[in-house]
Coordinates of C-alpha atoms and ligand atoms in Angstrom, one line a residue:
X525 CA 99.4 72.0 109.0
X526 CA 96.7 71.6 106.5
X527 CA 94.7 74.6 105.3
X528 CA 91.8 74.7 102.7
X529 CA 92.2 77.1 99.8
X530 CA 89.0 77.9 98.0
X531 CA 89.5 79.0 94.3
X532 CA 88.4 78.0 90.9
X533 CA 91.8 79.0 89.6
X534 CA 94.2 76.1 89.1
X535 CA 97.3 78.4 88.6
X536 CA 96.7 80.2 91.8
X537 CA 96.2 76.9 93.7
X538 CA 99.5 75.6 92.2
X539 CA 101.4 78.7 93.3
X540 CA 99.8 78.8 96.8
X541 CA 100.7 75.1 97.2
X542 CA 104.3 75.7 96.3
X543 CA 104.5 78.7 98.6
X544 CA 102.9 76.8 101.4
X545 CA 105.3 73.9 101.1
X546 CA 108.4 76.4 101.7
X547 CA 106.7 77.3 105.0
X548 CA 105.7 73.7 106.0
X549 CA 101.9 74.2 105.3
X550 CA 99.9 71.7 103.3
X551 CA 97.4 73.7 101.1
X552 CA 94.4 71.7 100.1
X553 CA 92.4 72.7 97.2
X554 CA 88.5 73.2 97.2
X555 CA 87.8 74.0 93.6
X556 CA 84.8 76.2 93.8
X557 CA 83.4 79.2 92.0
X558 CA 82.1 81.8 94.7
X559 CA 80.4 85.1 94.5
X560 CA 82.9 87.9 94.4
X561 CA 81.6 91.1 96.0
X562 CA 82.0 94.1 93.8
X563 CA 83.9 97.1 95.1
X564 CA 86.9 99.4 94.8
X565 CA 88.9 98.0 97.5
X566 CA 90.7 94.5 97.3
X567 CA 90.8 94.0 101.1
X568 CA 87.1 94.7 101.5
X569 CA 86.2 92.5 98.5
X570 CA 88.2 89.5 99.9
X571 CA 86.8 90.0 103.4
X572 CA 83.1 90.3 102.4
X573 CA 83.5 87.4 99.9
X574 CA 85.0 85.2 102.6
X575 CA 82.3 86.2 104.9
X576 CA 79.6 85.2 102.4
X577 CA 81.1 81.8 102.1
X578 CA 81.1 81.1 105.8
X579 CA 77.3 80.3 105.3
X580 CA 78.4 77.2 103.4
X581 CA 81.9 76.4 104.7
X582 CA 82.2 75.8 108.3
X583 CA 85.8 74.7 108.7
X584 CA 88.8 77.1 108.4
X585 CA 89.6 78.2 104.9
X586 CA 91.2 81.1 102.9
X587 CA 90.5 82.8 99.6
X588 CA 92.8 85.2 97.8
X589 CA 92.0 88.3 95.6
X590 CA 94.5 89.9 93.4
X591 CA 94.8 93.0 91.2
X592 CA 97.1 94.7 88.8
X593 CA 97.5 98.5 89.4
X594 CA 99.1 100.5 86.7
X595 CA 100.6 104.0 87.6
X596 CA 100.1 105.7 84.4
X597 CA 96.4 104.5 84.2
X598 CA 95.7 105.8 87.7
X599 CA 95.6 102.4 89.2
X600 CA 93.5 100.8 86.5
X601 CA 92.5 97.8 86.3
X602 CA 93.0 97.3 90.1
X603 CA 89.9 95.7 91.5
X604 CA 88.4 95.2 88.0
X605 CA 91.5 93.0 86.9
X606 CA 89.6 90.0 86.3
X607 CA 87.0 91.5 84.1
X608 CA 89.7 93.5 82.2
X609 CA 91.8 90.4 81.7
X610 CA 88.7 88.6 80.2
X611 CA 87.7 91.5 77.9
X612 CA 90.8 93.4 76.6
X613 CA 93.4 91.2 78.0
X614 CA 97.2 91.7 78.0
X615 CA 97.2 93.1 74.4
X616 CA 94.6 95.7 75.4
X617 CA 96.8 96.8 78.4
X618 CA 99.8 97.2 76.1
X619 CA 97.8 99.2 73.7
X620 CA 96.6 101.6 76.5
X621 CA 100.2 101.9 77.5
X622 CA 101.5 102.6 73.9
X623 CA 103.8 105.7 74.0
X624 CA 103.8 105.9 77.8
X625 CA 107.2 106.1 79.4
X626 CA 106.0 105.7 83.0
X627 CA 105.7 101.8 83.0
X628 CA 105.3 101.5 86.8
X629 CA 102.8 98.9 88.2
X630 CA 102.2 96.9 91.2
X631 CA 100.5 93.6 91.9
X632 CA 98.5 93.3 95.1
X633 CA 97.2 90.2 96.7
X634 CA 94.9 89.8 99.7
X635 CA 94.4 86.7 101.6
X636 CA 91.1 86.4 103.6
X637 CA 91.3 83.8 106.2
X638 CA 88.3 82.3 108.1
X639 CA 89.6 80.7 111.3
X640 CA 86.3 79.2 112.3
X641 CA 85.1 82.4 113.9
X642 CA 86.3 85.6 112.3
X643 CA 87.7 86.6 108.9
X644 CA 91.2 88.3 108.8
X645 CA 93.0 89.7 105.8
X646 CA 96.7 89.7 104.9
X647 CA 98.1 91.9 102.1
X648 CA 101.2 91.5 99.9
X649 CA 102.4 93.9 97.1
X650 CA 105.3 93.7 94.5
X651 CA 106.5 96.6 92.5
X652 CA 107.5 96.3 88.9
X653 CA 106.8 97.6 85.4
X654 CA 104.6 96.9 82.4
X655 CA 106.7 95.4 79.7
X656 CA 106.6 96.7 76.0
X657 CA 105.6 93.4 74.8
X658 CA 104.4 90.1 76.0
X659 CA 107.3 87.7 77.1
X660 CA 107.7 84.3 78.5
X661 CA 105.8 81.1 78.5
X662 CA 105.0 80.3 82.1
X663 CA 102.6 81.8 84.6
X664 CA 99.1 83.0 84.0
X665 CA 97.0 86.1 83.6
X666 CA 99.0 89.3 83.4
X667 CA 102.4 87.4 84.0
X668 CA 103.6 88.0 80.4
X669 CA 103.4 91.7 80.7
X670 CA 104.6 92.2 84.4
X671 CA 108.2 92.8 84.5
X672 CA 110.2 92.4 87.8
X673 CA 113.9 93.3 87.8
X674 CA 114.1 92.7 84.1
X675 CA 112.2 89.5 83.6
X676 CA 108.4 89.1 83.3
X677 CA 106.8 86.8 85.7
X678 CA 106.1 84.6 82.9
X679 CA 109.9 84.2 82.3
X680 CA 110.7 83.5 85.9
X681 CA 109.3 80.1 86.5
X682 CA 109.3 78.9 90.1
X683 CA 111.3 82.0 91.1
X684 CA 108.0 84.1 90.8
X685 CA 106.9 82.4 94.0
X686 CA 110.0 83.9 95.8
X687 CA 108.9 87.6 95.2
X688 CA 105.4 87.8 94.1
X689 CA 102.4 89.5 95.7
X690 CA 100.9 86.2 96.5
X691 CA 104.2 85.0 98.2
X692 CA 104.2 88.2 100.3
X693 CA 100.5 88.0 101.3
X694 CA 100.8 84.3 102.1
X695 CA 104.0 85.0 104.2
X696 CA 102.1 87.5 106.3
X697 CA 99.2 85.0 106.7
X698 CA 101.5 82.0 107.6
X699 CA 103.5 84.0 110.2
X700 CA 100.1 85.1 111.9
X701 CA 98.7 81.6 112.2
X702 CA 102.0 80.0 113.0
X703 CA 102.1 81.7 116.3
X704 CA 98.3 80.9 117.1
Ligands
IMP1281 P1 91.4 87.4 90.9 O1 92.3 87.5 92.1 O2 91.1 85.9 90.6 O3 90.1 88.2 90.9 O4 92.4 87.9 89.7 C1 92.3 89.1 89.0 C2 93.0 89.0 87.6 O5 94.3 89.1 87.9 C3 92.7 87.7 86.9 O6 92.6 88.0 85.6 C4 94.0 87.0 87.1 O7 94.3 86.2 86.0 C5 95.0 88.0 87.3 N1 96.0 87.7 88.2 C6 95.8 87.2 89.7 N2 97.0 86.9 90.1 C7 97.9 87.0 89.2 C8 99.4 86.7 89.1 O8 100.0 86.2 90.0 N3 99.9 86.9 87.8 C9 99.3 87.4 86.7 N4 97.9 87.7 86.7 C10 97.3 87.6 88.0

């Protein structure tokens, strides 16, 4: 089955395509910037952003919104992950975490799917830790500082797609549409 993924982020698309393949879905890329609604809740942001897009895109599509939630920073940067990455970046997060022993963090991804009629959301989470320094050459965004079972996502290559927040959100999404 072919499904349209709207994103301007090539790395996200590549991961989604690879995950889709494992489940027999052919993910097609519509490279497009869209207005991301502001808010404190990823699910609401993804849903409203997809609803806005339905005025332009009439066929079924999905978008995906992610965030990094750091325990010791009370969930920061969370829904502001994109802005924080562009401003203080990984070095800034590591600096904020200097001297902190609680390194727990999670990544959350929300897929918002427009089936031609309604928008439905699917969530995926992965727990890990913020590393003490950047490690690894792969991945994108916060991957070099997000550690999962001893390796950062940037050190995991294709294995990231077996355990990531994106994988888990997409798995929920695929199992829901497979039956429909
Ligand atoms: P958004 O979903 O595009 O709004 O992403 C929010 C921020 O989190 C951006 O700065 C992304 O680079 C980052 N991000 C999203 N997904 C991942 C991921 O899988 N690994 C690392 N960073 C990510």
